[in-house]
Coordinates of C-alpha atoms and ligand atoms in Angstrom, one line a residue:
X1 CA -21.1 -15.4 -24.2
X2 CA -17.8 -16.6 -25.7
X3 CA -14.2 -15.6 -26.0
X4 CA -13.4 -12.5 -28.8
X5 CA -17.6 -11.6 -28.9
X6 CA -18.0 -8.4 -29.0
X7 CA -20.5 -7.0 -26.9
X8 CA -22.1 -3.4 -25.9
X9 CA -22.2 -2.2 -22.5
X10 CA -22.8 0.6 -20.5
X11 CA -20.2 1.0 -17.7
X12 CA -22.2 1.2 -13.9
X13 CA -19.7 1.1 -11.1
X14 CA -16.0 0.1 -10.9
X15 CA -14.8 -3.1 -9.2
X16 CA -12.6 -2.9 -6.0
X17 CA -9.7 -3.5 -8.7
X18 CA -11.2 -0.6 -11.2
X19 CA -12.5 -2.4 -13.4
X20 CA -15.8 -1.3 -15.2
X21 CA -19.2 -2.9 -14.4
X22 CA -21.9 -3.2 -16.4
X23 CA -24.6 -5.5 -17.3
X24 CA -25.5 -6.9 -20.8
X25 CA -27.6 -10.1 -22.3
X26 CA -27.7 -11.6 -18.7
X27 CA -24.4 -11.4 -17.7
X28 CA -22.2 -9.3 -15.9
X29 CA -19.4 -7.6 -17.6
X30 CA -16.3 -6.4 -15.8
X31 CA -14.4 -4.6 -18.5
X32 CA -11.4 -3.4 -18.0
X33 CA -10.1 0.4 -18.8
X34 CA -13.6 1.3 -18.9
X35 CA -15.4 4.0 -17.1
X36 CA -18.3 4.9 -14.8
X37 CA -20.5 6.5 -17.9
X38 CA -18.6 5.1 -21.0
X39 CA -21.0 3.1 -23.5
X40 CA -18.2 0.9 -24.8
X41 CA -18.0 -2.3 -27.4
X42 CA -15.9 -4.2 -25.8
X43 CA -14.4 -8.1 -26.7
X44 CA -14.9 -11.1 -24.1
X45 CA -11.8 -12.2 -22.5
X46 CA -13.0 -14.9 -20.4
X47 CA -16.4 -16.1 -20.1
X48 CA -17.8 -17.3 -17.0
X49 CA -21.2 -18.9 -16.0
X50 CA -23.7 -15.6 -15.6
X51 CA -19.8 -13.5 -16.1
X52 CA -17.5 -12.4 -17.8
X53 CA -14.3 -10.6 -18.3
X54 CA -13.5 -8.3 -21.3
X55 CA -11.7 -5.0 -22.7
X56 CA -12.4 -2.1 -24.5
X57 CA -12.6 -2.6 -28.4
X58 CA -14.4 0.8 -28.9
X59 CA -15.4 3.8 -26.5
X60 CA -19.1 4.8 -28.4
X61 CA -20.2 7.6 -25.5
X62 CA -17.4 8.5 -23.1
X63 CA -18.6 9.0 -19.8
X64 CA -18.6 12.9 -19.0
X65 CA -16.0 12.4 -16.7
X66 CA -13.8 10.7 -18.5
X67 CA -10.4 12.7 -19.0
X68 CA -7.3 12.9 -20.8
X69 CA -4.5 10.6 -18.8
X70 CA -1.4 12.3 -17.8
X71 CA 0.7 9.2 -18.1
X72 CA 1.4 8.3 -21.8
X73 CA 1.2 4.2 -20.4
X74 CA -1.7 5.1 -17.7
X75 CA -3.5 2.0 -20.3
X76 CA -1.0 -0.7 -20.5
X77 CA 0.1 0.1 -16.9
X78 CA -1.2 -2.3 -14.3
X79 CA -1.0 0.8 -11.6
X80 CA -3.2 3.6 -12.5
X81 CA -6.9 2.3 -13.1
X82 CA -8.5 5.4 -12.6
X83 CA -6.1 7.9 -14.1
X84 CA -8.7 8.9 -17.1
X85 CA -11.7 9.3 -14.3
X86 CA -12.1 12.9 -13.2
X87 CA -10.5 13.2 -9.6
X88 CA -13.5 14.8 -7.9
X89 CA -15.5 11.8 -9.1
X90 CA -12.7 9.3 -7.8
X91 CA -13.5 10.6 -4.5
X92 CA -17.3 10.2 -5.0
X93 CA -17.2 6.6 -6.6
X94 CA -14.6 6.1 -3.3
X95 CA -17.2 7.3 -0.8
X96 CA -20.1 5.1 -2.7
X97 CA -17.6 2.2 -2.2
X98 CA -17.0 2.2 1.4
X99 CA -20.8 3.0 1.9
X100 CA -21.6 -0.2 0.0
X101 CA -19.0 -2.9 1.5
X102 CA -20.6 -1.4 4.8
X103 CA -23.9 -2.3 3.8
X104 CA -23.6 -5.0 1.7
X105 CA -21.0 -7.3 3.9
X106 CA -21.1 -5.2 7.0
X107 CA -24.7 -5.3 7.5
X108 CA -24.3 -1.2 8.4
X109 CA -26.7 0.9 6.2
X110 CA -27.3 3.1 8.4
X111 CA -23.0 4.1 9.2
X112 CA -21.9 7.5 8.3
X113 CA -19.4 7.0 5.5
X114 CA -17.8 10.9 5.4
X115 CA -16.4 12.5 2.4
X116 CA -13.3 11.2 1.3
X117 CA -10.6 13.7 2.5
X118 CA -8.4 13.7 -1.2
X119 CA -5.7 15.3 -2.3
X120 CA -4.9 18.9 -3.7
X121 CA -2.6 17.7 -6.3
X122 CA -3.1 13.6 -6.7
X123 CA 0.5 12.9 -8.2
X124 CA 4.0 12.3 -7.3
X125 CA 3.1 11.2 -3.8
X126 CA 4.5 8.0 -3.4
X127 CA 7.5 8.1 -1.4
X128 CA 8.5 4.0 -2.5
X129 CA 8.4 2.4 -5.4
X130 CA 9.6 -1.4 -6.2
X131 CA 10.6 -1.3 -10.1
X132 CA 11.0 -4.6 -12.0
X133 CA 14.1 -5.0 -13.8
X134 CA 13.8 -7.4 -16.8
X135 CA 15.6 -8.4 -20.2
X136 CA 13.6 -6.5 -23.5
X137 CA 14.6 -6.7 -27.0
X138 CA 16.7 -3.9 -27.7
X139 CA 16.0 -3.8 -31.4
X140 CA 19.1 -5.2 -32.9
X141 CA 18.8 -8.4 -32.1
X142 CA 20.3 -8.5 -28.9
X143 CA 18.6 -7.9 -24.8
X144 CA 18.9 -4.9 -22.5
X145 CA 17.8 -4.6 -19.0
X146 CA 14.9 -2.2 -18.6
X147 CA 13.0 -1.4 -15.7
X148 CA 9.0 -0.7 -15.3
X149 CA 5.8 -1.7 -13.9
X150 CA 4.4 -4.7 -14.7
X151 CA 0.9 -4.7 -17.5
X152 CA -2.0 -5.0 -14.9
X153 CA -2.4 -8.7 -14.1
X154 CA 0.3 -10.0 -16.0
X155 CA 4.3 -10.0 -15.4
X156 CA 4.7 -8.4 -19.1
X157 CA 7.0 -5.5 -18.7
X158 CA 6.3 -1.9 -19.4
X159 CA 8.7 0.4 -19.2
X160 CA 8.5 3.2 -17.6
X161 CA 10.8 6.6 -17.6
X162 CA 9.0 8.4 -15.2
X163 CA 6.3 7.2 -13.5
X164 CA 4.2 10.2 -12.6
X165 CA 3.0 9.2 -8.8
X166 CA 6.8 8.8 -7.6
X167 CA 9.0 11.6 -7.3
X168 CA 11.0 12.9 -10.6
X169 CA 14.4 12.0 -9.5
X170 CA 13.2 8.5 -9.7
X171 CA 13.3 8.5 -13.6
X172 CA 17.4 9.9 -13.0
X173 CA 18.3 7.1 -10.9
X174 CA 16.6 4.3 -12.8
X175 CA 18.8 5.7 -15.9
X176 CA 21.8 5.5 -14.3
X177 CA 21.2 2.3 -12.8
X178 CA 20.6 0.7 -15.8
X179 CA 23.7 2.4 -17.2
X180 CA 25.6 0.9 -14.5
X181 CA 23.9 -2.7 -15.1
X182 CA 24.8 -2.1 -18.8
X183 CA 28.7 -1.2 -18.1
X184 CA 29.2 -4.0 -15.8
X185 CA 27.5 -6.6 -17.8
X186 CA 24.9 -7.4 -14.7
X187 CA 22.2 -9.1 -16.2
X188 CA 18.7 -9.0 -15.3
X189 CA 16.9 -11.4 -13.7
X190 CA 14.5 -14.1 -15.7
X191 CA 11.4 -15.0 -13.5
X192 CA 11.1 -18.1 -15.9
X193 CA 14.0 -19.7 -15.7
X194 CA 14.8 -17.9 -12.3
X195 CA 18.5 -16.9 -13.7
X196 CA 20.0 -13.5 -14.1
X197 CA 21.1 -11.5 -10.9
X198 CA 18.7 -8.2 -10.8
X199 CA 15.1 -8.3 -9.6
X200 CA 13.9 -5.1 -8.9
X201 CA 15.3 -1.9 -8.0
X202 CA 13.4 -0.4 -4.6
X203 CA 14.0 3.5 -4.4
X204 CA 12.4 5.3 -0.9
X205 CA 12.1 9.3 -0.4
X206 CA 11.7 10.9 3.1
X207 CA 9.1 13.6 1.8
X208 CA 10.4 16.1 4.4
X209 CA 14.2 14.9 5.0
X210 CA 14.3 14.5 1.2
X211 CA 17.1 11.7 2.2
X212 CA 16.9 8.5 -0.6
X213 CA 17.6 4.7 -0.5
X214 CA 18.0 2.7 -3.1
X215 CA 18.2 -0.9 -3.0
X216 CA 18.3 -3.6 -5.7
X217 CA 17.3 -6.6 -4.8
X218 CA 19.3 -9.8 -6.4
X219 CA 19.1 -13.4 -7.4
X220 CA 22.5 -13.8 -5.9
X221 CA 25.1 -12.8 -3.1
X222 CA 27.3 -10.0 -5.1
X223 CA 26.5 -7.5 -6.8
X224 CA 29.7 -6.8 -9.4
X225 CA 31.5 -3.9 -8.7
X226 CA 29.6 -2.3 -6.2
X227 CA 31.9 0.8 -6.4
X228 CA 30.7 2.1 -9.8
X229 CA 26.9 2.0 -8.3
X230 CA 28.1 3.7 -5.8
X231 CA 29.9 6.0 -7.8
X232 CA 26.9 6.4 -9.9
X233 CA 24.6 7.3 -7.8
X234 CA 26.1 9.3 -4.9
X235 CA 25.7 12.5 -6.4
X236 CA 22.1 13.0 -6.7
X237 CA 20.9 15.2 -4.0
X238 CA 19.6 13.2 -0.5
X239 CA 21.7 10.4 -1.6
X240 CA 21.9 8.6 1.8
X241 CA 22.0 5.1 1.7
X242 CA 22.6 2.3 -0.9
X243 CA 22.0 -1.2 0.1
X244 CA 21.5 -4.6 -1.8
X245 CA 18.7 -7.2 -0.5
X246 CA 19.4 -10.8 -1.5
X247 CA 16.3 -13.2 -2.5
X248 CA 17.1 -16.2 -4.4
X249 CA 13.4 -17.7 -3.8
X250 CA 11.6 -18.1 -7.1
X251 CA 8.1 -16.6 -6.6
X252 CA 6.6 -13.3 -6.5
X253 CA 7.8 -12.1 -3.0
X254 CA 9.7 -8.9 -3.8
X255 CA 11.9 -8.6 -0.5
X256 CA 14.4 -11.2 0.4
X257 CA 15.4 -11.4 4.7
X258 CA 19.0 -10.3 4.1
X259 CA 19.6 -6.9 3.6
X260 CA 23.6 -5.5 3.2
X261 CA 24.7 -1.4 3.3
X262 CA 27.0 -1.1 0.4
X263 CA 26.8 2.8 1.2
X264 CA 25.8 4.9 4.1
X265 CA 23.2 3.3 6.3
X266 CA 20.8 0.3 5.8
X267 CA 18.2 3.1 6.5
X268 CA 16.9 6.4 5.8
X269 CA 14.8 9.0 8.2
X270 CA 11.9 10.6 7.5
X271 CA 9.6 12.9 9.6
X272 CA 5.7 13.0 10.1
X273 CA 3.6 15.2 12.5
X274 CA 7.0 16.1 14.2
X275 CA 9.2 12.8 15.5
X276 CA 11.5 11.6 13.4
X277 CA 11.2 7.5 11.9
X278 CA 14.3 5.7 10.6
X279 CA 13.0 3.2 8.1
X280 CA 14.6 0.5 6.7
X281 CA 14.1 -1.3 3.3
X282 CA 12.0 -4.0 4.4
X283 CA 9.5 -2.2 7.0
X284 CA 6.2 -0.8 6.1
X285 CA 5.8 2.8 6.0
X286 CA 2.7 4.2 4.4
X287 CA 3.5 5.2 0.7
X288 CA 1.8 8.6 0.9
X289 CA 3.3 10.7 3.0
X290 CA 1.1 13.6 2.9
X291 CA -1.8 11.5 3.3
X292 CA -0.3 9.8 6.2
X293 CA -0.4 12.5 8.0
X294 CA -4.6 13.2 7.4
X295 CA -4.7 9.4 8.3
X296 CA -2.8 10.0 11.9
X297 CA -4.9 13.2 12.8
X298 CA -8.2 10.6 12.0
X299 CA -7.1 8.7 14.4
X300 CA -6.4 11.0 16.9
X301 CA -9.7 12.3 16.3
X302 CA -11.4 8.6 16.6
X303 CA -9.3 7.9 19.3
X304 CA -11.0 11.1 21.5
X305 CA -8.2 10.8 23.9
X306 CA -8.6 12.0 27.5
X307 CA -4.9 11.9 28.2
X308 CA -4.1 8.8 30.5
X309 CA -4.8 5.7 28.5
X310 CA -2.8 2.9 28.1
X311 CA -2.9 2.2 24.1
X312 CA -2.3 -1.0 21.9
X313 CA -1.4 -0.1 18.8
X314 CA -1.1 -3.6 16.8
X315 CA 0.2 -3.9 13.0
X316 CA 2.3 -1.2 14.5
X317 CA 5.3 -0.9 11.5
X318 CA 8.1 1.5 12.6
X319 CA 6.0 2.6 15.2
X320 CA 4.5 6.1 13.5
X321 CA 0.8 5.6 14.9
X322 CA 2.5 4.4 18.2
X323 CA 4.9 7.7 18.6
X324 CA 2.0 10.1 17.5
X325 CA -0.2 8.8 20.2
X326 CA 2.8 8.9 23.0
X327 CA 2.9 12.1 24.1
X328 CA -0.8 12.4 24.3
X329 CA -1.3 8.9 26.6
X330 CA -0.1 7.4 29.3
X331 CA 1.6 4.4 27.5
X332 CA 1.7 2.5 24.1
X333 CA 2.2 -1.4 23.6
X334 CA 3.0 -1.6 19.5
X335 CA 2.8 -5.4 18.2
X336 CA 4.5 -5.8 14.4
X337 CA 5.4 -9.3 12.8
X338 CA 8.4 -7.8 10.6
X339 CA 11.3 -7.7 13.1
X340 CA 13.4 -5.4 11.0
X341 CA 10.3 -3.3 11.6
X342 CA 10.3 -3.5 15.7
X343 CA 14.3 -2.8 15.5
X344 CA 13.0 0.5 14.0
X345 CA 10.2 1.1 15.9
X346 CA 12.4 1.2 19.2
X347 CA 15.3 3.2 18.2
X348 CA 12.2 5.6 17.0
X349 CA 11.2 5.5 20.6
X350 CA 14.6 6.5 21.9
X351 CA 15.1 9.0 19.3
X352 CA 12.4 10.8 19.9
X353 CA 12.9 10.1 24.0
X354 CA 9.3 8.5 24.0
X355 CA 9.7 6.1 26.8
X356 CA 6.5 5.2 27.1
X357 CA 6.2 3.4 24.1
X358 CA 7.6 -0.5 23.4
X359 CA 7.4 -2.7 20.8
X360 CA 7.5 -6.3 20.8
X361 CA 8.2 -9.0 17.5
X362 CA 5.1 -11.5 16.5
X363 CA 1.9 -12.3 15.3
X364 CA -0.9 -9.8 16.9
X365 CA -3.2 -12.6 16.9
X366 CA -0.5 -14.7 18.7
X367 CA 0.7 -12.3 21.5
X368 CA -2.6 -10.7 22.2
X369 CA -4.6 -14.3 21.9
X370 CA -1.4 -15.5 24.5
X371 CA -1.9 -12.4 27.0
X372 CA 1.2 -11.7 27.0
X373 CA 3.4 -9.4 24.7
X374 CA 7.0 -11.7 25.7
X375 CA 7.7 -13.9 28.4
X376 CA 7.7 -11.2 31.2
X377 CA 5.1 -9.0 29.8
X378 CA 1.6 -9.9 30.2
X379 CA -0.5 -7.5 28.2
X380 CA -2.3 -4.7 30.7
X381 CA -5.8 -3.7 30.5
X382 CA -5.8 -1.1 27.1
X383 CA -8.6 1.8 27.1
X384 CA -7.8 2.1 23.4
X385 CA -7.1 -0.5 20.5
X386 CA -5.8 0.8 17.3
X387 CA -5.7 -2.1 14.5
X388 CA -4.0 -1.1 11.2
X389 CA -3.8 -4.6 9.4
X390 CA -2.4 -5.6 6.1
X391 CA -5.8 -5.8 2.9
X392 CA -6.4 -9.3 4.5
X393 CA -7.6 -7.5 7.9
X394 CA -7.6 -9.1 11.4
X395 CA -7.1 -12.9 12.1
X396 CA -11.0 -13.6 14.1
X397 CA -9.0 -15.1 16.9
X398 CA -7.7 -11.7 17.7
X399 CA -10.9 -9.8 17.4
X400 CA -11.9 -11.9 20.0
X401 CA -9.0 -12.0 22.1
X402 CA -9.6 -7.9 21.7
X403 CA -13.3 -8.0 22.4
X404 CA -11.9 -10.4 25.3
X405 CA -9.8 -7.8 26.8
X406 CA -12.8 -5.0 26.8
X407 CA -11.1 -1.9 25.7
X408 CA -13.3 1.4 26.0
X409 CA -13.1 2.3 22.5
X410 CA -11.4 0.4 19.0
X411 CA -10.0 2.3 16.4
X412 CA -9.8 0.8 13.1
X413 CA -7.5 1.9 10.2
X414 CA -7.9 0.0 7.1
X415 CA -7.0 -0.1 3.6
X416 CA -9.4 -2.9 2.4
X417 CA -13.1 -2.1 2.9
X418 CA -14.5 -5.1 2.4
X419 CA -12.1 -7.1 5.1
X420 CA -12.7 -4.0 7.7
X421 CA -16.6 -4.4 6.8
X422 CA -16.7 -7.9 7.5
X423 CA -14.6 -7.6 10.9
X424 CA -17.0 -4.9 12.2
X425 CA -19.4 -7.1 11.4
X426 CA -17.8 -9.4 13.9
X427 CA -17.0 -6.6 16.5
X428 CA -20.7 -6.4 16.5
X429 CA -23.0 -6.0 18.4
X430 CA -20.6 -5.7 21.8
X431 CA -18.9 -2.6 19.8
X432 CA -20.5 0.0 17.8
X433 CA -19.1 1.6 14.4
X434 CA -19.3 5.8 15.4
X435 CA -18.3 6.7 11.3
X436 CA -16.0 5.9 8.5
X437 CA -13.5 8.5 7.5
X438 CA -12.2 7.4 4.4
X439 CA -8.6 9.1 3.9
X440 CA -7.5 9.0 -0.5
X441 CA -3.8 7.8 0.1
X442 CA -3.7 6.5 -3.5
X443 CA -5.0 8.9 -6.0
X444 CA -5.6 7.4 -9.7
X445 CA -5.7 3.8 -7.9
X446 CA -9.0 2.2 -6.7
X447 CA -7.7 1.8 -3.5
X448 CA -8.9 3.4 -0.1
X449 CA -8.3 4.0 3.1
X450 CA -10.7 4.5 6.2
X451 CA -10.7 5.3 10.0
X452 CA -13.5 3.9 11.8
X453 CA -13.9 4.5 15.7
X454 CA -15.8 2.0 17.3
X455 CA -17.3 2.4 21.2
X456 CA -18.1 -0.4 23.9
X457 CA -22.0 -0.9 23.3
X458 CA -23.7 -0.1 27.1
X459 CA -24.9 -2.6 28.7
X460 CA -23.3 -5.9 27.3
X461 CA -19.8 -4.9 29.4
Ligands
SAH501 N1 0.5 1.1 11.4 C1 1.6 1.1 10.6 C2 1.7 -0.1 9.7 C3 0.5 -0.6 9.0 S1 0.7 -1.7 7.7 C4 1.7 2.4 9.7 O1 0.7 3.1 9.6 O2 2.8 2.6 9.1 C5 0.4 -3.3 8.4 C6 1.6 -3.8 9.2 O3 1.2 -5.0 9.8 C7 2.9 -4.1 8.4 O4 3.9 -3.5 9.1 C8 3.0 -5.6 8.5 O5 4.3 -6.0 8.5 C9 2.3 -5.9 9.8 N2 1.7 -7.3 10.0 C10 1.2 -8.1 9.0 N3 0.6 -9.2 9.6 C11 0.8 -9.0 10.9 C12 0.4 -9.8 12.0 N4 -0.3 -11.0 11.9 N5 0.7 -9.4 13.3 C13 1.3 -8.2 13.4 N6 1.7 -7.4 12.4 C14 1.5 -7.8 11.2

């Protein structure tokens, strides 16, 4: 096949990206913006030996479940693959997903993959976004900054008003931020020629505090007149903290290491299944806050507590699996590589006066491959392992430095199938997948999450 032929194809299964599949003169199409049941002609892109990339020229059958997009740029967007594919059948396609990673790379057939548990209304629930701010033509010759989300594999910038998976006020502050760029003269950043001062623009919500942060992140070590941002922004409702994160590396790295309060705190709180978390603007907290929660009471359930365990919780963030699990143990070791992140995690602990949980700074598959957590704190004997890794999963030197240290039961929370498929695989055969509960944190996206309990195999311990 060659570049710009135009081929028909009728659309199979989505990639793990949510891209269409389908299969045509001997080759394998993945076609992008098109859906489970479309018949499409669509134009090569890139060809490949036996594959090849391409995009929708013409929809000939849409697929019965193809629906009208709420988001006037769901197309150009890079974030929203599956916005035009009916939500009940997101789920399903979701659930087919994990069952095939399982089988395919897990070498599982036979694991119960459960209904996705999705969402009621599957918008406006992220609670962080991380907008690009770039130089556009403004139509009279001259540049403004905008702000967006970059075209899906590319860093061409779409703007965006209102993106409709983040909360509305996000829309009002972007305005006014760029107003505030404008009046000051602060230019935008160039990723080309890495000049200009602003990167991105990094807003978080507490879904139940309703408290906001907003952060630019600069090119620089000043923003110009801070005061008018300041003055800018303070007024919208929840306004609690406005800080300014420096990163003057080229590259695609969106966070710098320096982070300065130019208003309030360098934090905000937020609340899930009753403790409070302060989060600051470079630790992890799950996007979906509503989903979060479903996720947590998976675990619990996976976890099948009896009420005295000692419990490692490691890619532990801010603590929030941790500090669920607390109260309901007898004590909780939490491992996170993003110090900022352990800060948090502690004064979470005291906060919420659970003093049975600490938190220590490093690599998990440094500390727990060491034994030790820090110099004067060799790691105990845990009844229960809860990893939550980052889409790459666990490094295999921890998964057998945790196989090593013969934990009664695992519990794995993932949000990459096919890494938590392949490091089951090597948890086998001393411990045993019990089921995959795959948990929808991010409707109209192809991504998923999953809990997956897994119990020491009798006999081989
Ligand atoms: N369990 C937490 C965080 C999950 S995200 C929650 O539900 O909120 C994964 C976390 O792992 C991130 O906080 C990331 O900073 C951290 N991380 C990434 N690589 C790590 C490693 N090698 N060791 C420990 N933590 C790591």
């Amino acid at each position: 096949m060659n570049k710009n032929e135009l081929v028909r194809v009728t659309i199979e299964d989505f990639t793990k990206s949510g891209e269409g599949i389908g299969h045509a003169n001997g080759y394998t199409l993945f076609v992008k913006d098109a859906l489970i049941g479309d018949t499409v002609l669509a134009r090569i892109t890139k060809s490949k030996k036996g594959y090849a990339y391409a995009r929708v020229e013409t929809i000939e059958t849409s697929s019965p479940f193809r629906v009208k997009a709420q988001c006037p740029e769901a197309r150009r967007c890079g974030g929203c693959t599956l916005q035009e594919y009916d939500y009940a059948k997101q789920l399903e396609w979701k659930r087919a997903y994990v069952e095939s990673v399982m089988r395919r790379i897990g070498g599982f057939p036979e694991l119960e993959v459960r209904p996705v548990l999705g969402m009621n209304y599957p918008f406006r629930y992220r609670n962080k976004a991380q907008y690009p701010i770039a130089e556009v033509r403004d139509g009279r010759g001259g540049n403004r900054a905008a702000a967006g989300f970059y075209a899906g594999r590319t860093h061409y910038l779409i703007e965006i008003e209102d993106c409709l998976l983040s909360p509305e006020t996000d829309g009002e502050i972007l305005r006014r931020f760029l107003l505030y760029m404008k009046n000051q003269h602060v230019p935008a950043y160039n990723e080309e020629t890495h000049t200009g001062l602003v990167r991105h623009l990094l807003i978080r919500h507490g879904a139940v505090t309703g408290e906001i942060l907003v952060c630019p992140v600069i090119n620089g070590k000043v923003l110009p007149s801070p005061e008018k941002l300041i003055r800018a922004l303070r007024d919208i409702p929840g306004m609690k903290s406005i800080c300014v994160n420096i990163n003057t590396r080229p590259g695609n790295v969106i966070l710098g290491d320096r982070t300065f309060p130019l208003y309030g705190k360098a934090w905000i709180t937020d609340n899930l299944l009753g403790h409070t978390f302060r989060i600051s603007p470079r630790s992890f907290y799950q996007v979906n806050h509503a989903q979060a929660e479903v996720l947590y009471r998976e675990a619990l359930a996976a976890a099948d507590l009896r009420g005295n365990e000692t419990v490692f919780d490691l890619y532990c963030g801010i603590g929030t699996i941790a500090l669920t699990f607390a109260p309901l143990v007898k004590e909780v070791y939490g491992v996170e590589i993003v110090p900022d992140a352990v800060a948090d995690a502690r004064m979470n602990a005291k906060e919420n006066g659970l003093l049975n949980a600490q938190f220590y700074a490093g690599a998990a598959e440094d500390l727990v491959v060491s034994g030790s957590f820090s110099e004067h704190v060799p790691c105990p004997h845990p009844d229960i392992v809860i990893l939550d890794p980052p889409r790459k999963g666990c490094a295999s030197s921890l998964i057998e430095a945790v196989r090593s240290l013969d934990p009664g039961r695992i519990v794995y929370v993932s949000c990459d199938p096919a890494t938590l498929a392949r490091d089951l695989r090597l948890f086998a055969p001393s411990y045993r997948p019990l089921y995959a509960q795959p948990v929808d944190m991010f409707p109209q996206g192809p991504h998923i999450e999953c809990v997956v309990p897994l119990e020491r195999s009798n006999g081989t311990h």
